[in-house]
JSON list of C-alpha atoms in Angstrom, two decimals:
[
{"chain": "K", "resi": 1, "resn": "ALA", "atom": "CA", "xyz": [4.25, 14.45, 10.60]},
{"chain": "K", "resi": 2, "resn": "GLN", "atom": "CA", "xyz": [5.01, 11.07, 10.30]},
{"chain": "K", "resi": 3, "resn": "SER", "atom": "CA", "xyz": [7.13, 8.90, 8.86]},
{"chain": "K", "resi": 4, "resn": "VAL", "atom": "CA", "xyz": [8.94, 5.32, 8.34]},
{"chain": "K", "resi": 5, "resn": "THR", "atom": "CA", "xyz": [12.50, 4.11, 7.91]},
{"chain": "K", "resi": 6, "resn": "GLN", "atom": "CA", "xyz": [12.98, 0.44, 7.09]},
{"chain": "K", "resi": 7, "resn": "LEU", "atom": "CA", "xyz": [16.34, -0.75, 7.57]},
{"chain": "K", "resi": 8, "resn": "GLY", "atom": "CA", "xyz": [17.76, -2.67, 5.40]},
{"chain": "K", "resi": 9, "resn": "SER", "atom": "CA", "xyz": [16.34, -2.90, 1.56]},
{"chain": "K", "resi": 10, "resn": "HIS", "atom": "CA", "xyz": [17.23, -6.23, 0.94]},
{"chain": "K", "resi": 11, "resn": "VAL", "atom": "CA", "xyz": [17.22, -9.36, 3.37]},
{"chain": "K", "resi": 12, "resn": "SER", "atom": "CA", "xyz": [18.34, -12.59, 2.59]},
{"chain": "K", "resi": 13, "resn": "VAL", "atom": "CA", "xyz": [17.67, -15.69, 4.96]},
{"chain": "K", "resi": 14, "resn": "SER", "atom": "CA", "xyz": [17.74, -19.44, 4.75]},
{"chain": "K", "resi": 15, "resn": "GLU", "atom": "CA", "xyz": [15.04, -21.51, 4.48]},
{"chain": "K", "resi": 16, "resn": "GLY", "atom": "CA", "xyz": [13.88, -22.35, 8.16]},
{"chain": "K", "resi": 17, "resn": "ALA", "atom": "CA", "xyz": [16.23, -19.30, 9.61]},
{"chain": "K", "resi": 18, "resn": "LEU", "atom": "CA", "xyz": [14.40, -16.44, 11.61]},
{"chain": "K", "resi": 19, "resn": "VAL", "atom": "CA", "xyz": [12.97, -13.30, 9.47]},
{"chain": "K", "resi": 20, "resn": "LEU", "atom": "CA", "xyz": [13.53, -10.18, 11.04]},
{"chain": "K", "resi": 21, "resn": "LEU", "atom": "CA", "xyz": [12.52, -7.14, 8.96]},
{"chain": "K", "resi": 22, "resn": "ARG", "atom": "CA", "xyz": [13.02, -3.82, 10.89]},
{"chain": "K", "resi": 23, "resn": "CYS", "atom": "CA", "xyz": [10.72, -0.90, 11.04]},
{"chain": "K", "resi": 24, "resn": "ASN", "atom": "CA", "xyz": [10.92, 2.65, 12.89]},
{"chain": "K", "resi": 25, "resn": "TYR", "atom": "CA", "xyz": [8.41, 4.94, 12.77]},
{"chain": "K", "resi": 26, "resn": "SER", "atom": "CA", "xyz": [8.09, 8.88, 13.51]},
{"chain": "K", "resi": 27, "resn": "SER", "atom": "CA", "xyz": [4.55, 10.22, 15.08]},
{"chain": "K", "resi": 28, "resn": "SER", "atom": "CA", "xyz": [2.95, 13.12, 16.57]},
{"chain": "K", "resi": 29, "resn": "VAL", "atom": "CA", "xyz": [0.07, 11.00, 18.19]},
{"chain": "K", "resi": 30, "resn": "PRO", "atom": "CA", "xyz": [-0.28, 7.56, 18.77]},
{"chain": "K", "resi": 31, "resn": "PRO", "atom": "CA", "xyz": [-0.14, 5.44, 15.57]},
{"chain": "K", "resi": 32, "resn": "TYR", "atom": "CA", "xyz": [-1.52, 2.51, 13.62]},
{"chain": "K", "resi": 33, "resn": "LEU", "atom": "CA", "xyz": [1.12, 0.54, 12.27]},
{"chain": "K", "resi": 34, "resn": "PHE", "atom": "CA", "xyz": [0.76, -1.74, 9.33]},
{"chain": "K", "resi": 35, "resn": "TRP", "atom": "CA", "xyz": [2.93, -4.70, 7.85]},
{"chain": "K", "resi": 36, "resn": "TYR", "atom": "CA", "xyz": [2.01, -5.28, 4.16]},
{"chain": "K", "resi": 37, "resn": "VAL", "atom": "CA", "xyz": [3.33, -7.94, 1.79]},
{"chain": "K", "resi": 38, "resn": "GLN", "atom": "CA", "xyz": [3.62, -7.57, -1.93]},
{"chain": "K", "resi": 39, "resn": "TYR", "atom": "CA", "xyz": [3.99, -10.77, -4.02]},
{"chain": "K", "resi": 40, "resn": "PRO", "atom": "CA", "xyz": [5.57, -10.32, -7.49]},
{"chain": "K", "resi": 41, "resn": "ASN", "atom": "CA", "xyz": [2.98, -8.52, -10.11]},
{"chain": "K", "resi": 42, "resn": "GLN", "atom": "CA", "xyz": [0.40, -8.50, -7.28]},
{"chain": "K", "resi": 43, "resn": "GLY", "atom": "CA", "xyz": [-0.92, -5.95, -5.28]},
{"chain": "K", "resi": 44, "resn": "LEU", "atom": "CA", "xyz": [-0.25, -5.34, -1.53]},
{"chain": "K", "resi": 45, "resn": "GLN", "atom": "CA", "xyz": [-1.64, -7.54, 0.97]},
{"chain": "K", "resi": 46, "resn": "LEU", "atom": "CA", "xyz": [-2.32, -6.74, 4.72]},
{"chain": "K", "resi": 47, "resn": "LEU", "atom": "CA", "xyz": [0.02, -8.76, 6.81]},
{"chain": "K", "resi": 48, "resn": "LEU", "atom": "CA", "xyz": [-0.73, -7.65, 10.28]},
{"chain": "K", "resi": 49, "resn": "LYS", "atom": "CA", "xyz": [-1.83, -4.13, 12.12]},
{"chain": "K", "resi": 50, "resn": "TYR", "atom": "CA", "xyz": [-1.30, -2.65, 15.68]},
{"chain": "K", "resi": 51, "resn": "THR", "atom": "CA", "xyz": [-4.45, -0.45, 16.31]},
{"chain": "K", "resi": 52, "resn": "THR", "atom": "CA", "xyz": [-4.57, -0.55, 20.21]},
{"chain": "K", "resi": 53, "resn": "GLY", "atom": "CA", "xyz": [-4.51, -2.88, 23.30]},
{"chain": "K", "resi": 54, "resn": "ALA", "atom": "CA", "xyz": [-1.82, -5.71, 23.15]},
{"chain": "K", "resi": 55, "resn": "THR", "atom": "CA", "xyz": [1.70, -5.00, 21.71]},
{"chain": "K", "resi": 56, "resn": "LEU", "atom": "CA", "xyz": [2.17, -8.05, 20.31]},
{"chain": "K", "resi": 57, "resn": "VAL", "atom": "CA", "xyz": [0.17, -8.55, 16.78]},
{"chain": "K", "resi": 58, "resn": "LYS", "atom": "CA", "xyz": [0.01, -11.82, 15.44]},
{"chain": "K", "resi": 59, "resn": "GLY", "atom": "CA", "xyz": [-0.59, -11.95, 11.50]},
{"chain": "K", "resi": 60, "resn": "ILE", "atom": "CA", "xyz": [-1.42, -14.30, 8.58]},
{"chain": "K", "resi": 61, "resn": "ASN", "atom": "CA", "xyz": [1.18, -17.02, 7.36]},
{"chain": "K", "resi": 62, "resn": "GLY", "atom": "CA", "xyz": [2.62, -16.88, 10.71]},
{"chain": "K", "resi": 63, "resn": "PHE", "atom": "CA", "xyz": [4.24, -13.43, 10.94]},
{"chain": "K", "resi": 64, "resn": "GLU", "atom": "CA", "xyz": [3.97, -11.10, 13.62]},
{"chain": "K", "resi": 65, "resn": "ALA", "atom": "CA", "xyz": [5.34, -7.92, 15.05]},
{"chain": "K", "resi": 66, "resn": "GLU", "atom": "CA", "xyz": [5.52, -6.25, 18.25]},
{"chain": "K", "resi": 67, "resn": "PHE", "atom": "CA", "xyz": [5.03, -2.33, 18.86]},
{"chain": "K", "resi": 68, "resn": "LYS", "atom": "CA", "xyz": [7.61, -1.00, 20.91]},
{"chain": "K", "resi": 69, "resn": "LYS", "atom": "CA", "xyz": [6.67, 2.92, 21.93]},
{"chain": "K", "resi": 70, "resn": "SER", "atom": "CA", "xyz": [10.30, 3.31, 23.61]},
{"chain": "K", "resi": 71, "resn": "GLU", "atom": "CA", "xyz": [11.67, 2.26, 20.77]},
{"chain": "K", "resi": 72, "resn": "THR", "atom": "CA", "xyz": [9.37, 3.80, 18.24]},
{"chain": "K", "resi": 73, "resn": "SER", "atom": "CA", "xyz": [9.73, 0.72, 16.54]},
{"chain": "K", "resi": 74, "resn": "PHE", "atom": "CA", "xyz": [7.43, -2.17, 14.82]},
{"chain": "K", "resi": 75, "resn": "HIS", "atom": "CA", "xyz": [9.90, -5.01, 13.60]},
{"chain": "K", "resi": 76, "resn": "LEU", "atom": "CA", "xyz": [8.30, -7.98, 11.92]},
{"chain": "K", "resi": 77, "resn": "THR", "atom": "CA", "xyz": [9.22, -11.34, 12.39]},
{"chain": "K", "resi": 78, "resn": "LYS", "atom": "CA", "xyz": [8.62, -15.08, 11.70]},
{"chain": "K", "resi": 79, "resn": "PRO", "atom": "CA", "xyz": [10.32, -17.83, 13.53]},
{"chain": "K", "resi": 80, "resn": "SER", "atom": "CA", "xyz": [10.90, -19.85, 10.49]},
{"chain": "K", "resi": 81, "resn": "ALA", "atom": "CA", "xyz": [11.14, -18.76, 7.11]},
{"chain": "K", "resi": 82, "resn": "HIS", "atom": "CA", "xyz": [9.57, -20.51, 3.79]},
{"chain": "K", "resi": 83, "resn": "MET", "atom": "CA", "xyz": [10.49, -20.47, 0.32]},
{"chain": "K", "resi": 84, "resn": "SER", "atom": "CA", "xyz": [7.25, -18.74, -0.50]},
{"chain": "K", "resi": 85, "resn": "ASP", "atom": "CA", "xyz": [7.78, -15.73, 1.97]},
{"chain": "K", "resi": 86, "resn": "ALA", "atom": "CA", "xyz": [10.01, -14.47, -0.68]},
{"chain": "K", "resi": 87, "resn": "ALA", "atom": "CA", "xyz": [8.26, -11.13, -1.30]},
{"chain": "K", "resi": 88, "resn": "GLU", "atom": "CA", "xyz": [8.56, -7.24, -0.60]},
{"chain": "K", "resi": 89, "resn": "TYR", "atom": "CA", "xyz": [7.51, -6.28, 2.88]},
{"chain": "K", "resi": 90, "resn": "PHE", "atom": "CA", "xyz": [6.41, -2.87, 3.54]},
{"chain": "K", "resi": 91, "resn": "CYS", "atom": "CA", "xyz": [5.89, -0.97, 6.75]},
{"chain": "K", "resi": 92, "resn": "ALA", "atom": "CA", "xyz": [3.20, 1.72, 7.09]},
{"chain": "K", "resi": 93, "resn": "VAL", "atom": "CA", "xyz": [1.90, 4.22, 9.71]},
{"chain": "K", "resi": 94, "resn": "SER", "atom": "CA", "xyz": [-1.16, 6.13, 9.95]},
{"chain": "K", "resi": 95, "resn": "ARG", "atom": "CA", "xyz": [-1.27, 8.68, 12.93]},
{"chain": "K", "resi": 96, "resn": "SER", "atom": "CA", "xyz": [-5.30, 8.55, 12.57]},
{"chain": "K", "resi": 97, "resn": "GLY", "atom": "CA", "xyz": [-5.96, 5.39, 11.43]},
{"chain": "K", "resi": 98, "resn": "SER", "atom": "CA", "xyz": [-7.03, 6.59, 8.44]},
{"chain": "K", "resi": 99, "resn": "ALA", "atom": "CA", "xyz": [-6.34, 5.30, 4.67]},
{"chain": "K", "resi": 100, "resn": "ARG", "atom": "CA", "xyz": [-5.89, 8.71, 3.59]},
{"chain": "K", "resi": 101, "resn": "GLN", "atom": "CA", "xyz": [-3.06, 9.41, 5.80]},
{"chain": "K", "resi": 102, "resn": "LEU", "atom": "CA", "xyz": [-1.22, 6.19, 5.38]},
{"chain": "K", "resi": 103, "resn": "THR", "atom": "CA", "xyz": [2.55, 6.67, 4.99]},
{"chain": "K", "resi": 104, "resn": "PHE", "atom": "CA", "xyz": [4.40, 3.83, 3.65]},
{"chain": "K", "resi": 105, "resn": "GLY", "atom": "CA", "xyz": [8.42, 2.86, 4.24]},
{"chain": "K", "resi": 106, "resn": "SER", "atom": "CA", "xyz": [10.10, 2.19, 0.92]},
{"chain": "K", "resi": 107, "resn": "GLY", "atom": "CA", "xyz": [10.02, -1.39, 1.72]},
{"chain": "K", "resi": 108, "resn": "THR", "atom": "CA", "xyz": [12.27, -4.62, 2.34]},
{"chain": "K", "resi": 109, "resn": "GLN", "atom": "CA", "xyz": [12.97, -7.31, -0.63]},
{"chain": "K", "resi": 110, "resn": "LEU", "atom": "CA", "xyz": [13.09, -10.92, 1.12]},
{"chain": "K", "resi": 111, "resn": "THR", "atom": "CA", "xyz": [15.05, -13.03, -0.40]},
{"chain": "K", "resi": 112, "resn": "VAL", "atom": "CA", "xyz": [14.68, -16.99, 1.30]},
{"chain": "K", "resi": 113, "resn": "LEU", "atom": "CA", "xyz": [17.63, -19.15, 0.39]},
{"chain": "K", "resi": 114, "resn": "PRO", "atom": "CA", "xyz": [17.46, -22.86, -0.30]},
{"chain": "Q", "resi": 1, "resn": "ASN", "atom": "CA", "xyz": [-14.85, -13.26, -6.08]},
{"chain": "Q", "resi": 2, "resn": "ALA", "atom": "CA", "xyz": [-12.86, -10.59, -8.10]},
{"chain": "Q", "resi": 3, "resn": "GLY", "atom": "CA", "xyz": [-12.17, -7.67, -5.55]},
{"chain": "Q", "resi": 4, "resn": "VAL", "atom": "CA", "xyz": [-9.91, -4.81, -7.11]},
{"chain": "Q", "resi": 5, "resn": "THR", "atom": "CA", "xyz": [-9.56, -5.28, -10.49]},
{"chain": "Q", "resi": 6, "resn": "GLN", "atom": "CA", "xyz": [-7.18, -2.98, -12.76]},
{"chain": "Q", "resi": 7, "resn": "THR", "atom": "CA", "xyz": [-6.65, -2.24, -16.32]},
{"chain": "Q", "resi": 8, "resn": "PRO", "atom": "CA", "xyz": [-4.33, -2.31, -18.46]},
{"chain": "Q", "resi": 9, "resn": "LYS", "atom": "CA", "xyz": [-1.46, -4.24, -16.57]},
{"chain": "Q", "resi": 10, "resn": "PHE", "atom": "CA", "xyz": [0.86, -2.56, -18.93]},
{"chain": "Q", "resi": 11, "resn": "ARG", "atom": "CA", "xyz": [1.45, 0.27, -20.60]},
{"chain": "Q", "resi": 12, "resn": "ILE", "atom": "CA", "xyz": [3.84, 2.18, -22.83]},
{"chain": "Q", "resi": 13, "resn": "LEU", "atom": "CA", "xyz": [2.94, 6.03, -23.70]},
{"chain": "Q", "resi": 14, "resn": "LYS", "atom": "CA", "xyz": [5.11, 8.54, -25.36]},
{"chain": "Q", "resi": 15, "resn": "ILE", "atom": "CA", "xyz": [5.68, 11.80, -23.76]},
{"chain": "Q", "resi": 16, "resn": "GLY", "atom": "CA", "xyz": [2.16, 14.23, -24.30]},
{"chain": "Q", "resi": 17, "resn": "GLN", "atom": "CA", "xyz": [0.16, 11.37, -24.68]},
{"chain": "Q", "resi": 18, "resn": "SER", "atom": "CA", "xyz": [-2.84, 10.85, -22.37]},
{"chain": "Q", "resi": 19, "resn": "MET", "atom": "CA", "xyz": [-4.69, 7.76, -20.94]},
{"chain": "Q", "resi": 20, "resn": "THR", "atom": "CA", "xyz": [-7.22, 6.35, -18.56]},
{"chain": "Q", "resi": 21, "resn": "LEU", "atom": "CA", "xyz": [-5.81, 3.88, -15.88]},
{"chain": "Q", "resi": 22, "resn": "GLN", "atom": "CA", "xyz": [-9.10, 2.32, -15.18]},
{"chain": "Q", "resi": 23, "resn": "CYS", "atom": "CA", "xyz": [-10.36, 0.77, -11.42]},
{"chain": "Q", "resi": 24, "resn": "THR", "atom": "CA", "xyz": [-13.04, -1.05, -10.62]},
{"chain": "Q", "resi": 25, "resn": "GLN", "atom": "CA", "xyz": [-14.45, -2.70, -7.26]},
{"chain": "Q", "resi": 26, "resn": "ASP", "atom": "CA", "xyz": [-17.23, -5.13, -6.44]},
{"chain": "Q", "resi": 27, "resn": "MET", "atom": "CA", "xyz": [-17.16, -5.15, -2.72]},
{"chain": "Q", "resi": 28, "resn": "ASN", "atom": "CA", "xyz": [-19.50, -1.89, -2.80]},
{"chain": "Q", "resi": 29, "resn": "HIS", "atom": "CA", "xyz": [-16.64, 0.22, -0.73]},
{"chain": "Q", "resi": 30, "resn": "ASN", "atom": "CA", "xyz": [-17.14, 3.57, -0.68]},
{"chain": "Q", "resi": 31, "resn": "TYR", "atom": "CA", "xyz": [-13.43, 4.47, 0.00]},
{"chain": "Q", "resi": 32, "resn": "MET", "atom": "CA", "xyz": [-11.17, 4.32, -3.21]},
{"chain": "Q", "resi": 33, "resn": "TYR", "atom": "CA", "xyz": [-7.62, 5.35, -3.55]},
{"chain": "Q", "resi": 34, "resn": "TRP", "atom": "CA", "xyz": [-4.97, 5.71, -6.19]},
{"chain": "Q", "resi": 35, "resn": "TYR", "atom": "CA", "xyz": [-1.48, 5.05, -5.33]},
{"chain": "Q", "resi": 36, "resn": "ARG", "atom": "CA", "xyz": [2.05, 5.47, -7.31]},
{"chain": "Q", "resi": 37, "resn": "GLN", "atom": "CA", "xyz": [4.91, 3.28, -6.33]},
{"chain": "Q", "resi": 38, "resn": "ASP", "atom": "CA", "xyz": [8.23, 4.24, -8.07]},
{"chain": "Q", "resi": 39, "resn": "PRO", "atom": "CA", "xyz": [11.33, 2.04, -7.56]},
{"chain": "Q", "resi": 40, "resn": "GLY", "atom": "CA", "xyz": [12.70, 1.82, -4.08]},
{"chain": "Q", "resi": 41, "resn": "MET", "atom": "CA", "xyz": [10.25, 4.12, -2.89]},
{"chain": "Q", "resi": 42, "resn": "GLY", "atom": "CA", "xyz": [7.05, 3.47, -0.78]},
{"chain": "Q", "resi": 43, "resn": "LEU", "atom": "CA", "xyz": [3.29, 4.04, -2.13]},
{"chain": "Q", "resi": 44, "resn": "LYS", "atom": "CA", "xyz": [2.27, 7.47, -2.21]},
{"chain": "Q", "resi": 45, "resn": "LEU", "atom": "CA", "xyz": [-1.34, 8.77, -2.45]},
{"chain": "Q", "resi": 46, "resn": "ILE", "atom": "CA", "xyz": [-2.22, 10.56, -5.65]},
{"chain": "Q", "resi": 47, "resn": "TYR", "atom": "CA", "xyz": [-6.23, 10.84, -5.20]},
{"chain": "Q", "resi": 48, "resn": "TYR", "atom": "CA", "xyz": [-8.87, 9.47, -3.02]},
{"chain": "Q", "resi": 49, "resn": "SER", "atom": "CA", "xyz": [-12.66, 9.41, -3.12]},
{"chain": "Q", "resi": 50, "resn": "VAL", "atom": "CA", "xyz": [-15.05, 8.90, -0.14]},
{"chain": "Q", "resi": 51, "resn": "GLY", "atom": "CA", "xyz": [-17.82, 8.11, -2.44]},
{"chain": "Q", "resi": 52, "resn": "ALA", "atom": "CA", "xyz": [-19.56, 8.78, -5.90]},
{"chain": "Q", "resi": 53, "resn": "GLY", "atom": "CA", "xyz": [-19.34, 12.37, -6.52]},
{"chain": "Q", "resi": 54, "resn": "ILE", "atom": "CA", "xyz": [-16.86, 13.03, -4.20]},
{"chain": "Q", "resi": 55, "resn": "THR", "atom": "CA", "xyz": [-12.65, 13.10, -4.48]},
{"chain": "Q", "resi": 56, "resn": "ASP", "atom": "CA", "xyz": [-10.05, 15.21, -3.15]},
{"chain": "Q", "resi": 57, "resn": "LYS", "atom": "CA", "xyz": [-6.01, 15.52, -3.70]},
{"chain": "Q", "resi": 58, "resn": "GLY", "atom": "CA", "xyz": [-3.50, 13.17, -1.95]},
{"chain": "Q", "resi": 59, "resn": "GLU", "atom": "CA", "xyz": [0.19, 14.02, -1.65]},
{"chain": "Q", "resi": 60, "resn": "VAL", "atom": "CA", "xyz": [0.85, 14.04, -5.21]},
{"chain": "Q", "resi": 61, "resn": "PRO", "atom": "CA", "xyz": [-1.90, 14.88, -7.54]},
{"chain": "Q", "resi": 62, "resn": "ASN", "atom": "CA", "xyz": [0.02, 17.01, -10.28]},
{"chain": "Q", "resi": 63, "resn": "GLY", "atom": "CA", "xyz": [-0.85, 15.68, -13.75]},
{"chain": "Q", "resi": 64, "resn": "TYR", "atom": "CA", "xyz": [-3.30, 13.61, -12.96]},
{"chain": "Q", "resi": 65, "resn": "ASN", "atom": "CA", "xyz": [-7.42, 13.75, -12.81]},
{"chain": "Q", "resi": 66, "resn": "VAL", "atom": "CA", "xyz": [-10.13, 11.52, -11.55]},
{"chain": "Q", "resi": 67, "resn": "SER", "atom": "CA", "xyz": [-13.83, 10.76, -11.49]},
{"chain": "Q", "resi": 68, "resn": "ARG", "atom": "CA", "xyz": [-16.08, 8.65, -9.34]},
{"chain": "Q", "resi": 69, "resn": "SER", "atom": "CA", "xyz": [-19.44, 8.67, -11.22]},
{"chain": "Q", "resi": 70, "resn": "THR", "atom": "CA", "xyz": [-20.17, 5.31, -9.53]},
{"chain": "Q", "resi": 71, "resn": "THR", "atom": "CA", "xyz": [-19.47, 3.50, -6.74]},
{"chain": "Q", "resi": 72, "resn": "GLU", "atom": "CA", "xyz": [-17.31, 0.76, -8.72]},
{"chain": "Q", "resi": 73, "resn": "ASP", "atom": "CA", "xyz": [-15.67, 2.82, -10.87]},
{"chain": "Q", "resi": 74, "resn": "PHE", "atom": "CA", "xyz": [-12.63, 5.38, -10.10]},
{"chain": "Q", "resi": 75, "resn": "PRO", "atom": "CA", "xyz": [-10.46, 5.90, -13.22]},
{"chain": "Q", "resi": 76, "resn": "LEU", "atom": "CA", "xyz": [-7.25, 7.67, -12.96]},
{"chain": "Q", "resi": 77, "resn": "ARG", "atom": "CA", "xyz": [-6.61, 10.21, -15.94]},
{"chain": "Q", "resi": 78, "resn": "LEU", "atom": "CA", "xyz": [-3.15, 11.08, -16.99]},
{"chain": "Q", "resi": 79, "resn": "GLU", "atom": "CA", "xyz": [-3.20, 14.51, -19.39]},
{"chain": "Q", "resi": 80, "resn": "LEU", "atom": "CA", "xyz": [0.17, 15.00, -21.23]},
{"chain": "Q", "resi": 81, "resn": "ALA", "atom": "CA", "xyz": [2.05, 12.29, -19.85]},
{"chain": "Q", "resi": 82, "resn": "ALA", "atom": "CA", "xyz": [5.77, 12.86, -18.78]},
{"chain": "Q", "resi": 83, "resn": "PRO", "atom": "CA", "xyz": [8.83, 10.86, -18.09]},
{"chain": "Q", "resi": 84, "resn": "SER", "atom": "CA", "xyz": [8.17, 11.63, -14.28]},
{"chain": "Q", "resi": 85, "resn": "GLN", "atom": "CA", "xyz": [5.31, 9.44, -14.57]},
{"chain": "Q", "resi": 86, "resn": "THR", "atom": "CA", "xyz": [6.85, 6.44, -15.04]},
{"chain": "Q", "resi": 87, "resn": "SER", "atom": "CA", "xyz": [6.19, 4.11, -12.13]},
{"chain": "Q", "resi": 88, "resn": "VAL", "atom": "CA", "xyz": [3.71, 1.53, -10.97]},
{"chain": "Q", "resi": 89, "resn": "TYR", "atom": "CA", "xyz": [-0.15, 2.85, -10.09]},
{"chain": "Q", "resi": 90, "resn": "PHE", "atom": "CA", "xyz": [-2.23, 0.87, -7.94]},
{"chain": "Q", "resi": 91, "resn": "CYS", "atom": "CA", "xyz": [-6.01, 1.46, -7.22]},
{"chain": "Q", "resi": 92, "resn": "ALA", "atom": "CA", "xyz": [-7.26, -0.16, -3.56]},
{"chain": "Q", "resi": 93, "resn": "SER", "atom": "CA", "xyz": [-10.54, -0.01, -1.72]},
{"chain": "Q", "resi": 94, "resn": "THR", "atom": "CA", "xyz": [-11.96, -0.11, 1.95]},
{"chain": "Q", "resi": 95, "resn": "SER", "atom": "CA", "xyz": [-15.28, -0.33, 3.83]},
{"chain": "Q", "resi": 96, "resn": "LYS", "atom": "CA", "xyz": [-14.41, 2.10, 6.18]},
{"chain": "Q", "resi": 97, "resn": "GLU", "atom": "CA", "xyz": [-12.14, 5.44, 6.59]},
{"chain": "Q", "resi": 98, "resn": "ARG", "atom": "CA", "xyz": [-10.98, 4.70, 9.84]},
{"chain": "Q", "resi": 99, "resn": "TRP", "atom": "CA", "xyz": [-9.97, 0.96, 10.86]},
{"chain": "Q", "resi": 100, "resn": "GLY", "atom": "CA", "xyz": [-11.01, -0.02, 14.52]},
{"chain": "Q", "resi": 101, "resn": "ASP", "atom": "CA", "xyz": [-11.84, -3.45, 13.72]},
{"chain": "Q", "resi": 102, "resn": "PRO", "atom": "CA", "xyz": [-9.30, -5.80, 13.03]},
{"chain": "Q", "resi": 103, "resn": "ASN", "atom": "CA", "xyz": [-10.86, -7.42, 10.11]},
{"chain": "Q", "resi": 104, "resn": "GLU", "atom": "CA", "xyz": [-11.13, -3.86, 8.05]},
{"chain": "Q", "resi": 105, "resn": "LYS", "atom": "CA", "xyz": [-8.33, -3.35, 5.87]},
{"chain": "Q", "resi": 106, "resn": "LEU", "atom": "CA", "xyz": [-7.43, -1.92, 2.22]},
{"chain": "Q", "resi": 107, "resn": "PHE", "atom": "CA", "xyz": [-7.58, -4.03, -0.70]},
{"chain": "Q", "resi": 108, "resn": "PHE", "atom": "CA", "xyz": [-5.31, -3.37, -3.48]},
{"chain": "Q", "resi": 109, "resn": "GLY", "atom": "CA", "xyz": [-5.50, -4.26, -7.34]},
{"chain": "Q", "resi": 110, "resn": "SER", "atom": "CA", "xyz": [-2.42, -5.94, -8.96]},
{"chain": "Q", "resi": 111, "resn": "GLY", "atom": "CA", "xyz": [-1.00, -2.61, -10.38]},
{"chain": "Q", "resi": 112, "resn": "THR", "atom": "CA", "xyz": [-0.39, -0.99, -13.60]},
{"chain": "Q", "resi": 113, "resn": "GLN", "atom": "CA", "xyz": [2.92, -0.53, -15.12]},
{"chain": "Q", "resi": 114, "resn": "LEU", "atom": "CA", "xyz": [3.28, 2.17, -16.99]},
{"chain": "Q", "resi": 115, "resn": "SER", "atom": "CA", "xyz": [6.41, 3.91, -19.00]},
{"chain": "Q", "resi": 116, "resn": "VAL", "atom": "CA", "xyz": [6.56, 7.29, -20.47]},
{"chain": "Q", "resi": 117, "resn": "LEU", "atom": "CA", "xyz": [9.22, 7.55, -23.27]}
]
């Protein structure tokens, strides 16, 4: 079985501040981990993913995430928030790297304050 | 440059009515998926297809049917709509079932917002 927990359904940051969105997972085997972003009235877009190898993963739009096996975490960060980062962010896990076995978290709505 | 196209974008149904949500992709992807997204929840897989003529159930298939007669199209059918089917529906596609390459990913449509009243 696998599951994803996103801590904080709503996060607000000031423009220029650090963005930190938290994700913890459970998986019986080494997981594939993903972060997706959803802008209003749009479908999900892949920000980044971890499969194997380097535990620090860099994605699009300046985001990155670090896979920490000991903490079963995959937190998403960005050093400096921009107004255009306001969106909903979903963490997801797949124990086999298979799309049919993707489990999504419940999402974190990021608000960026001017 | 269309990607994954879903129609309609919005629809209101009465209880007991039926409808088909359309999904088409122009990337020649074999693998296609239907998800539903309920408020405050992550996406849940309804049905998926690994190629024309082959479909299978996901996590929440009850009340839905699918077909895949061509590579491009993967329609989702709701029979006897119920209020519990009020949700946002997303179609997605990918070229490979398992993602080893960093560039492999799911491509999502922009969604269909369905209300059943």
